[in-house]
PDB file of C-alpha atoms in Angstrom:
ATOM      1  CA  MET A  18       0.000   0.000   0.000  1.00 94.00           C
ATOM      2  CA  ARG A  19       1.130   3.552  -0.824  1.00 97.00           C
ATOM      3  CA  VAL A  20      -0.361   6.361   1.215  1.00 98.00           C
ATOM      4  CA  ALA A  21      -0.644  10.136   0.833  1.00 98.00           C
ATOM      5  CA  GLY A  22      -0.660  12.001   4.138  1.00 98.00           C
ATOM      6  CA  LEU A  23      -2.573  15.308   4.034  1.00 98.00           C
ATOM      7  CA  TYR A  24      -2.410  17.105   7.357  1.00 98.00           C
ATOM      8  CA  ASP A  25      -3.520  20.476   8.731  1.00 98.00           C
ATOM      9  CA  ILE A  26      -5.643  21.614   5.803  1.00 98.00           C
ATOM     10  CA  HIS A  27      -7.412  24.183   8.008  1.00 96.00           C
ATOM     11  CA  GLY A  28     -10.303  24.857   5.679  1.00 96.00           C
ATOM     12  CA  ASN A  29      -8.048  25.956   2.821  1.00 97.00           C
ATOM     13  CA  ILE A  30     -10.019  24.422  -0.029  1.00 97.00           C
ATOM     14  CA  ASP A  31      -7.808  25.954  -2.737  1.00 97.00           C
ATOM     15  CA  ALA A  32      -4.649  24.390  -1.333  1.00 97.00           C
ATOM     16  CA  LEU A  33      -6.482  21.083  -0.999  1.00 98.00           C
ATOM     17  CA  GLU A  34      -7.608  21.132  -4.635  1.00 98.00           C
ATOM     18  CA  ALA A  35      -4.051  21.798  -5.802  1.00 98.00           C
ATOM     19  CA  VAL A  36      -2.717  18.907  -3.738  1.00 98.00           C
ATOM     20  CA  LEU A  37      -5.463  16.482  -4.782  1.00 98.00           C
ATOM     21  CA  ALA A  38      -4.558  17.055  -8.437  1.00 97.00           C
ATOM     22  CA  GLU A  39      -1.031  15.854  -7.663  1.00 97.00           C
ATOM     23  CA  VAL A  40      -2.207  13.025  -5.405  1.00 97.00           C
ATOM     24  CA  ASP A  41      -4.278  11.711  -8.300  1.00 93.00           C
ATOM     25  CA  ARG A  42      -1.136  11.418 -10.417  1.00 93.00           C
ATOM     26  CA  GLU A  43       0.689   9.538  -7.632  1.00 92.00           C
ATOM     27  CA  GLY A  44      -1.653   6.562  -7.839  1.00 90.00           C
ATOM     28  CA  VAL A  45      -1.788   6.057  -4.059  1.00 96.00           C
ATOM     29  CA  ASP A  46      -4.008   3.415  -2.496  1.00 96.00           C
ATOM     30  CA  ARG A  47      -5.088   5.485   0.487  1.00 97.00           C
ATOM     31  CA  ILE A  48      -5.251   9.112   1.617  1.00 98.00           C
ATOM     32  CA  VAL A  49      -4.906   9.738   5.336  1.00 98.00           C
ATOM     33  CA  VAL A  50      -6.268  13.118   6.371  1.00 98.00           C
ATOM     34  CA  GLY A  51      -4.349  13.781   9.536  1.00 98.00           C
ATOM     35  CA  GLY A  52      -6.492  16.182  11.518  1.00 96.00           C
ATOM     36  CA  ASP A  53      -7.179  19.909  11.746  1.00 97.00           C
ATOM     37  CA  VAL A  54      -9.189  19.687   8.563  1.00 97.00           C
ATOM     38  CA  ALA A  55     -12.070  22.113   8.981  1.00 95.00           C
ATOM     39  CA  ALA A  56     -10.879  24.962  11.210  1.00 93.00           C
ATOM     40  CA  GLY A  57     -10.398  27.694   8.628  1.00 93.00           C
ATOM     41  CA  PRO A  58     -12.290  29.765   6.079  1.00 94.00           C
ATOM     42  CA  TYR A  59     -14.190  26.969   4.288  1.00 95.00           C
ATOM     43  CA  PRO A  60     -14.897  24.162   6.765  1.00 96.00           C
ATOM     44  CA  GLU A  61     -17.931  22.483   5.227  1.00 96.00           C
ATOM     45  CA  GLU A  62     -16.579  22.681   1.681  1.00 97.00           C
ATOM     46  CA  THR A  63     -13.232  21.202   2.671  1.00 97.00           C
ATOM     47  CA  VAL A  64     -14.650  18.177   4.456  1.00 97.00           C
ATOM     48  CA  ALA A  65     -17.253  17.616   1.726  1.00 97.00           C
ATOM     49  CA  ARG A  66     -14.547  17.596  -0.958  1.00 98.00           C
ATOM     50  CA  LEU A  67     -12.604  14.931   0.897  1.00 98.00           C
ATOM     51  CA  ARG A  68     -15.674  12.910   1.778  1.00 96.00           C
ATOM     52  CA  ALA A  69     -16.609  12.780  -1.910  1.00 97.00           C
ATOM     53  CA  LEU A  70     -13.440  10.776  -2.584  1.00 96.00           C
ATOM     54  CA  GLY A  71     -15.105   7.826  -0.879  1.00 95.00           C
ATOM     55  CA  PRO A  72     -13.420   4.938   0.945  1.00 95.00           C
ATOM     56  CA  THR A  73      -9.977   5.902  -0.330  1.00 95.00           C
ATOM     57  CA  VAL A  74      -9.904   8.521   2.445  1.00 98.00           C
ATOM     58  CA  THR A  75      -9.295   7.815   6.126  1.00 98.00           C
ATOM     59  CA  PHE A  76      -9.824  10.701   8.571  1.00 98.00           C
ATOM     60  CA  ILE A  77      -8.227  11.178  11.952  1.00 98.00           C
ATOM     61  CA  ARG A  78      -9.162  13.925  14.391  1.00 97.00           C
ATOM     62  CA  GLY A  79      -6.857  16.783  15.382  1.00 97.00           C
ATOM     63  CA  ASN A  80      -7.049  19.180  18.295  1.00 96.00           C
ATOM     64  CA  ALA A  81      -8.729  21.903  16.216  1.00 94.00           C
ATOM     65  CA  ASP A  82     -11.349  19.393  15.013  1.00 94.00           C
ATOM     66  CA  ARG A  83     -11.984  18.414  18.617  1.00 95.00           C
ATOM     67  CA  GLU A  84     -12.302  22.044  19.682  1.00 93.00           C
ATOM     68  CA  LEU A  85     -14.632  22.783  16.782  1.00 92.00           C
ATOM     69  CA  ALA A  86     -16.871  19.863  17.729  1.00 92.00           C
ATOM     70  CA  ASP A  87     -16.913  20.195  21.507  1.00 87.00           C
ATOM     71  CA  GLY A  88     -14.754  23.079  22.767  1.00 79.00           C
ATOM     72  CA  PRO A  89     -13.341  24.560  24.847  1.00 76.00           C
ATOM     73  CA  HIS A  90     -11.844  26.777  22.155  1.00 77.00           C
ATOM     74  CA  LYS A  91      -8.187  27.707  22.334  1.00 82.00           C
ATOM     75  CA  MET A  92      -8.383  29.348  18.926  1.00 81.00           C
ATOM     76  CA  PRO A  93      -8.965  33.125  18.848  1.00 83.00           C
ATOM     77  CA  GLU A  94     -12.546  34.025  19.727  1.00 84.00           C
ATOM     78  CA  ILE A  95     -13.164  35.730  16.392  1.00 84.00           C
ATOM     79  CA  VAL A  96     -12.196  32.530  14.531  1.00 85.00           C
ATOM     80  CA  ALA A  97     -14.290  30.367  16.858  1.00 85.00           C
ATOM     81  CA  GLU A  98     -17.309  32.590  16.170  1.00 87.00           C
ATOM     82  CA  TRP A  99     -16.763  32.345  12.401  1.00 84.00           C
ATOM     83  CA  LEU A 100     -16.580  28.570  12.571  1.00 89.00           C
ATOM     84  CA  ALA A 101     -19.591  28.234  14.860  1.00 88.00           C
ATOM     85  CA  ALA A 102     -21.695  30.161  12.346  1.00 90.00           C
ATOM     86  CA  ARG A 103     -20.504  28.079   9.376  1.00 90.00           C
ATOM     87  CA  THR A 104     -20.441  24.501  10.620  1.00 93.00           C
ATOM     88  CA  SER A 105     -23.464  22.264  10.871  1.00 95.00           C
ATOM     89  CA  ASP A 106     -24.408  19.871  13.637  1.00 95.00           C
ATOM     90  CA  ALA A 107     -23.858  17.092  11.117  1.00 96.00           C
ATOM     91  CA  LEU A 108     -20.261  18.143  10.546  1.00 96.00           C
ATOM     92  CA  ARG A 109     -19.557  18.471  14.259  1.00 95.00           C
ATOM     93  CA  ASN A 110     -20.965  14.975  14.809  1.00 96.00           C
ATOM     94  CA  GLU A 111     -18.741  13.686  12.018  1.00 96.00           C
ATOM     95  CA  LEU A 112     -15.658  15.255  13.612  1.00 96.00           C
ATOM     96  CA  ARG A 113     -16.506  13.592  16.929  1.00 96.00           C
ATOM     97  CA  ALA A 114     -16.637  10.197  15.226  1.00 96.00           C
ATOM     98  CA  TRP A 115     -13.183  10.383  13.677  1.00 97.00           C
ATOM     99  CA  PRO A 116     -10.551   8.284  15.481  1.00 97.00           C
ATOM    100  CA  GLU A 117      -7.488   9.860  17.065  1.00 97.00           C
ATOM    101  CA  GLN A 118      -5.109   7.538  15.228  1.00 97.00           C
ATOM    102  CA  VAL A 119      -4.932   4.763  12.658  1.00 98.00           C
ATOM    103  CA  ARG A 120      -2.330   2.140  11.753  1.00 98.00           C
ATOM    104  CA  LEU A 121      -1.693   0.972   8.184  1.00 98.00           C
ATOM    105  CA  ASP A 122       0.750  -1.446   6.590  1.00 97.00           C
ATOM    106  CA  VAL A 123       2.742   0.633   4.091  1.00 97.00           C
ATOM    107  CA  ASN A 124       4.970  -0.769   1.338  1.00 96.00           C
ATOM    108  CA  GLY A 125       8.618  -0.661   2.384  1.00 96.00           C
ATOM    109  CA  LEU A 126       7.890   0.836   5.807  1.00 97.00           C
ATOM    110  CA  GLY A 127       5.793  -1.813   7.536  1.00 97.00           C
ATOM    111  CA  GLU A 128       3.269  -0.772  10.152  1.00 98.00           C
ATOM    112  CA  VAL A 129       2.887   3.004  10.255  1.00 98.00           C
ATOM    113  CA  LEU A 130       0.988   4.930  12.926  1.00 98.00           C
ATOM    114  CA  PHE A 131      -0.832   8.069  11.802  1.00 98.00           C
ATOM    115  CA  CYS A 132      -1.786  10.512  14.565  1.00 98.00           C
ATOM    116  CA  HIS A 133      -2.140  14.262  14.802  1.00 98.00           C
ATOM    117  CA  ALA A 134       0.566  15.364  17.265  1.00 97.00           C
ATOM    118  CA  THR A 135       2.056  12.387  19.139  1.00 97.00           C
ATOM    119  CA  PRO A 136       0.710   8.958  20.141  1.00 97.00           C
ATOM    120  CA  ARG A 137       0.066  10.347  23.635  1.00 95.00           C
ATOM    121  CA  ASN A 138      -2.259  13.252  22.781  1.00 93.00           C
ATOM    122  CA  ASP A 139      -3.345  15.627  20.027  1.00 95.00           C
ATOM    123  CA  GLU A 140      -1.534  18.760  21.284  1.00 93.00           C
ATOM    124  CA  GLU A 141       1.959  17.639  22.263  1.00 95.00           C
ATOM    125  CA  ILE A 142       4.716  19.510  20.432  1.00 94.00           C
ATOM    126  CA  PHE A 143       7.348  17.726  18.363  1.00 93.00           C
ATOM    127  CA  THR A 144       9.776  19.623  16.103  1.00 93.00           C
ATOM    128  CA  GLU A 145      13.193  19.086  14.557  1.00 93.00           C
ATOM    129  CA  LEU A 146      14.634  20.851  17.623  1.00 93.00           C
ATOM    130  CA  SER A 147      13.012  18.642  20.280  1.00 93.00           C
ATOM    131  CA  PRO A 148      15.634  16.860  22.447  1.00 93.00           C
ATOM    132  CA  ASP A 149      16.206  13.209  21.594  1.00 95.00           C
ATOM    133  CA  ALA A 150      15.313  12.013  25.083  1.00 95.00           C
ATOM    134  CA  VAL A 151      12.003  13.879  24.969  1.00 94.00           C
ATOM    135  CA  VAL A 152      11.197  12.556  21.501  1.00 94.00           C
ATOM    136  CA  ALA A 153      11.992   8.976  22.528  1.00 95.00           C
ATOM    137  CA  GLU A 154       9.526   9.229  25.402  1.00 95.00           C
ATOM    138  CA  MET A 155       6.836  10.868  23.250  1.00 95.00           C
ATOM    139  CA  PHE A 156       6.920   8.118  20.627  1.00 96.00           C
ATOM    140  CA  ALA A 157       7.763   5.095  22.788  1.00 95.00           C
ATOM    141  CA  ALA A 158       4.261   3.657  22.304  1.00 90.00           C
ATOM    142  CA  GLY A 159       4.414   3.901  18.521  1.00 91.00           C
ATOM    143  CA  PRO A 160       5.733   1.422  15.960  1.00 95.00           C
ATOM    144  CA  GLY A 161       8.882   1.979  13.934  1.00 96.00           C
ATOM    145  CA  VAL A 162       7.348   4.787  11.865  1.00 98.00           C
ATOM    146  CA  THR A 163       4.887   7.443  13.032  1.00 98.00           C
ATOM    147  CA  VAL A 164       3.440  10.208  10.860  1.00 98.00           C
ATOM    148  CA  VAL A 165       2.270  13.391  12.559  1.00 98.00           C
ATOM    149  CA  GLY A 166       1.333  16.996  11.851  1.00 98.00           C
ATOM    150  CA  HIS A 167       0.232  19.700  14.317  1.00 97.00           C
ATOM    151  CA  THR A 168       3.328  21.923  14.085  1.00 96.00           C
ATOM    152  CA  HIS A 169       2.935  22.424  10.315  1.00 96.00           C
ATOM    153  CA  MET A 170       6.597  21.787   9.406  1.00 96.00           C
ATOM    154  CA  GLN A 171       7.937  18.849   7.434  1.00 98.00           C
ATOM    155  CA  VAL A 172      10.364  16.656   9.366  1.00 97.00           C
ATOM    156  CA  ASP A 173      11.891  13.216   8.803  1.00 98.00           C
ATOM    157  CA  ARG A 174      13.772  12.327  11.960  1.00 97.00           C
ATOM    158  CA  ARG A 175      15.189   9.164  13.489  1.00 97.00           C
ATOM    159  CA  VAL A 176      15.597   8.745  17.232  1.00 96.00           C
ATOM    160  CA  GLY A 177      16.792   5.313  18.308  1.00 95.00           C
ATOM    161  CA  ASP A 178      14.670   2.728  16.513  1.00 96.00           C
ATOM    162  CA  LYS A 179      11.874   5.232  15.804  1.00 97.00           C
ATOM    163  CA  ARG A 180      11.330   7.277  12.653  1.00 98.00           C
ATOM    164  CA  ILE A 181       9.059  10.286  13.092  1.00 98.00           C
ATOM    165  CA  VAL A 182       7.719  12.042  10.009  1.00 98.00           C
ATOM    166  CA  ASN A 183       5.859  15.333  10.056  1.00 98.00           C
ATOM    167  CA  ALA A 184       3.827  15.512   6.849  1.00 98.00           C
ATOM    168  CA  GLY A 185       3.751  19.314   6.855  1.00 98.00           C
ATOM    169  CA  SER A 186       0.623  21.411   6.391  1.00 97.00           C
ATOM    170  CA  VAL A 187      -1.508  21.585   3.268  1.00 98.00           C
ATOM    171  CA  GLY A 188      -3.348  24.745   4.214  1.00 96.00           C
ATOM    172  CA  LEU A 189      -1.338  26.681   6.773  1.00 95.00           C
ATOM    173  CA  PRO A 190       2.369  25.798   6.581  1.00 95.00           C
ATOM    174  CA  TYR A 191       5.157  27.151   8.781  1.00 94.00           C
ATOM    175  CA  GLU A 192       7.889  26.534   6.222  1.00 94.00           C
ATOM    176  CA  GLY A 193       8.860  30.097   5.336  1.00 92.00           C
ATOM    177  CA  ASP A 194       7.235  29.341   1.973  1.00 91.00           C
ATOM    178  CA  ALA A 195       3.687  29.943   0.731  1.00 90.00           C
ATOM    179  CA  ALA A 196       2.832  26.539  -0.775  1.00 95.00           C
ATOM    180  CA  ALA A 197       1.041  23.339   0.259  1.00 97.00           C
ATOM    181  CA  PHE A 198       3.058  20.583   1.947  1.00 98.00           C
ATOM    182  CA  TRP A 199       2.229  16.886   2.269  1.00 98.00           C
ATOM    183  CA  VAL A 200       3.855  13.452   2.142  1.00 98.00           C
ATOM    184  CA  VAL A 201       3.807  10.203   0.168  1.00 98.00           C
ATOM    185  CA  LEU A 202       4.652   6.986   2.008  1.00 98.00           C
ATOM    186  CA  GLY A 203       5.785   3.830   0.271  1.00 97.00           C
ATOM    187  CA  PRO A 204       8.254   2.436  -0.380  1.00 96.00           C
ATOM    188  CA  ASP A 205      10.009   5.273   1.507  1.00 96.00           C
ATOM    189  CA  VAL A 206       9.102   8.765   2.767  1.00 98.00           C
ATOM    190  CA  GLN A 207       8.766  11.411   0.076  1.00 98.00           C
ATOM    191  CA  HIS A 208       7.892  14.927   1.184  1.00 98.00           C
ATOM    192  CA  ARG A 209       5.992  16.962  -1.368  1.00 98.00           C
ATOM    193  CA  ARG A 210       5.528  20.686  -2.025  1.00 98.00           C
ATOM    194  CA  THR A 211       2.655  21.916  -4.211  1.00 98.00           C
ATOM    195  CA  ALA A 212       2.595  25.464  -5.560  1.00 97.00           C
ATOM    196  CA  TYR A 213      -0.690  27.390  -5.811  1.00 96.00           C
ATOM    197  CA  ASP A 214      -1.856  31.012  -5.577  1.00 95.00           C
ATOM    198  CA  ALA A 215      -1.795  31.379  -1.793  1.00 94.00           C
ATOM    199  CA  ALA A 216      -2.177  35.157  -1.866  1.00 92.00           C
ATOM    200  CA  ALA A 217      -5.430  34.764  -3.810  1.00 93.00           C
ATOM    201  CA  VAL A 218      -6.744  32.472  -1.067  1.00 92.00           C
ATOM    202  CA  VAL A 219      -6.126  35.140   1.560  1.00 93.00           C
ATOM    203  CA  GLU A 220      -7.809  37.789  -0.597  1.00 93.00           C
ATOM    204  CA  ARG A 221     -10.885  35.633  -1.222  1.00 93.00           C
ATOM    205  CA  ALA A 222     -11.220  34.595   2.415  1.00 92.00           C
ATOM    206  CA  THR A 223     -10.937  38.230   3.493  1.00 91.00           C
ATOM    207  CA  ARG A 224     -13.656  39.266   1.016  1.00 92.00           C
ATOM    208  CA  ASP A 225     -15.860  36.514   2.413  1.00 91.00           C
ATOM    209  CA  GLY A 226     -15.412  37.921   5.918  1.00 89.00           C
ATOM    210  CA  TYR A 227     -12.963  35.416   7.373  1.00 90.00           C
ATOM    211  CA  PRO A 228     -10.615  36.942   9.992  1.00 86.00           C
ATOM    212  CA  SER A 229      -7.670  36.061   7.808  1.00 75.00           C
ATOM    213  CA  GLU A 230      -4.738  37.755   9.526  1.00 78.00           C
ATOM    214  CA  PHE A 231      -3.643  34.286  10.657  1.00 74.00           C
ATOM    215  CA  PHE A 232      -3.698  33.018   7.089  1.00 81.00           C
ATOM    216  CA  ARG A 233      -1.936  36.144   5.900  1.00 83.00           C
ATOM    217  CA  GLU A 234       0.952  35.610   8.332  1.00 82.00           C
ATOM    218  CA  SER A 235       1.422  32.057   7.071  1.00 83.00           C
ATOM    219  CA  LEU A 236       0.708  32.426   3.366  1.00 89.00           C
ATOM    220  CA  VAL A 237       1.724  35.937   2.344  1.00 86.00           C
ATOM    221  CA  GLU A 238       4.651  36.921   4.565  1.00 83.00           C
ATOM    222  CA  PRO A 239       5.650  33.672   6.291  1.00 87.00           C
ATOM    223  CA  GLU A 240       8.138  33.508   9.138  1.00 86.00           C
ATOM    224  CA  SER A 241      11.176  31.279   8.700  1.00 90.00           C
ATOM    225  CA  ARG A 242      10.660  27.700   9.820  1.00 89.00           C
ATOM    226  CA  ARG A 243      13.604  28.052  12.216  1.00 92.00           C
ATOM    227  CA  ALA A 244      11.905  30.949  14.001  1.00 92.00           C
ATOM    228  CA  VAL A 245       8.659  28.993  14.272  1.00 90.00           C
ATOM    229  CA  ALA A 246      10.431  25.857  15.520  1.00 89.00           C
ATOM    230  CA  GLU A 247      12.203  27.885  18.201  1.00 92.00           C
ATOM    231  CA  PHE A 248       8.875  29.414  19.243  1.00 90.00           C
ATOM    232  CA  PHE A 249       7.234  25.989  19.499  1.00 90.00           C
ATOM    233  CA  GLU A 250      10.138  24.601  21.500  1.00 88.00           C
ATOM    234  CA  GLY A 251       9.770  27.482  23.941  1.00 89.00           C
ATOM    235  CA  VAL A 252       6.102  26.607  24.390  1.00 86.00           C
ATOM    236  CA  ALA A 253       6.950  22.913  24.780  1.00 86.00           C
ATOM    237  CA  ALA A 254       9.601  23.631  27.419  1.00 81.00           C
ATOM    238  CA  LYS A 255       7.022  25.538  29.479  1.00 79.00           C
ATOM    239  CA  GLN A 256       4.549  22.676  29.119  1.00 78.00           C
ATOM    240  CA  ARG A 257       7.143  20.210  30.372  1.00 74.00           C
ATOM    241  CA  GLY A 258       7.881  22.472  33.333  1.00 68.00           C
TER     242      GLY A 258
END
């Protein structure tokens, strides 16, 4: 089995469409949508587009999906209000039903765990700067290969006998580059970058009333990935005490 991992789409339907055109050419057997799918300018449209692909798609739930379905909201209040007004009860029920993780047998890689942040929870922070000892503890419960998202930066890192892959973010990357990022698995790990008109997405979302300063920071004038990784590691250090 070959698998495309599409993580952290965040309601960016334009980025998703660009990526799906390339996924179609890859001839993968399965698409794993790795959480934080709907929380963005076009929540219903984004999930509907993926759902229309049928049984090829496997969804897992991310922290933003969980917050959207049940709260409490850690996202900015103005974004939470936008989403509350534009998501149906049916969608929120669907988000609740998605599993937190899934395991698949991938060609050349064996059993692969797909989860949103780490096997332990959907908010834990892993980056390329995380100390080896911390990473080993985070992923001790996983198999040899785990694919994650959450921090929106592509990583392929080995710690001991574990290989941890961050797929990157389709809709809201922290790569210092305004494109869509995803991964193909099988027989090895192949990170992908898909170009599209990100600035046009921000303009359209703004016209539609979405509070898009968060999208603008990521897609129009993105910070360097090093700066973002250092920020996340500061947050993680505080969480660890």
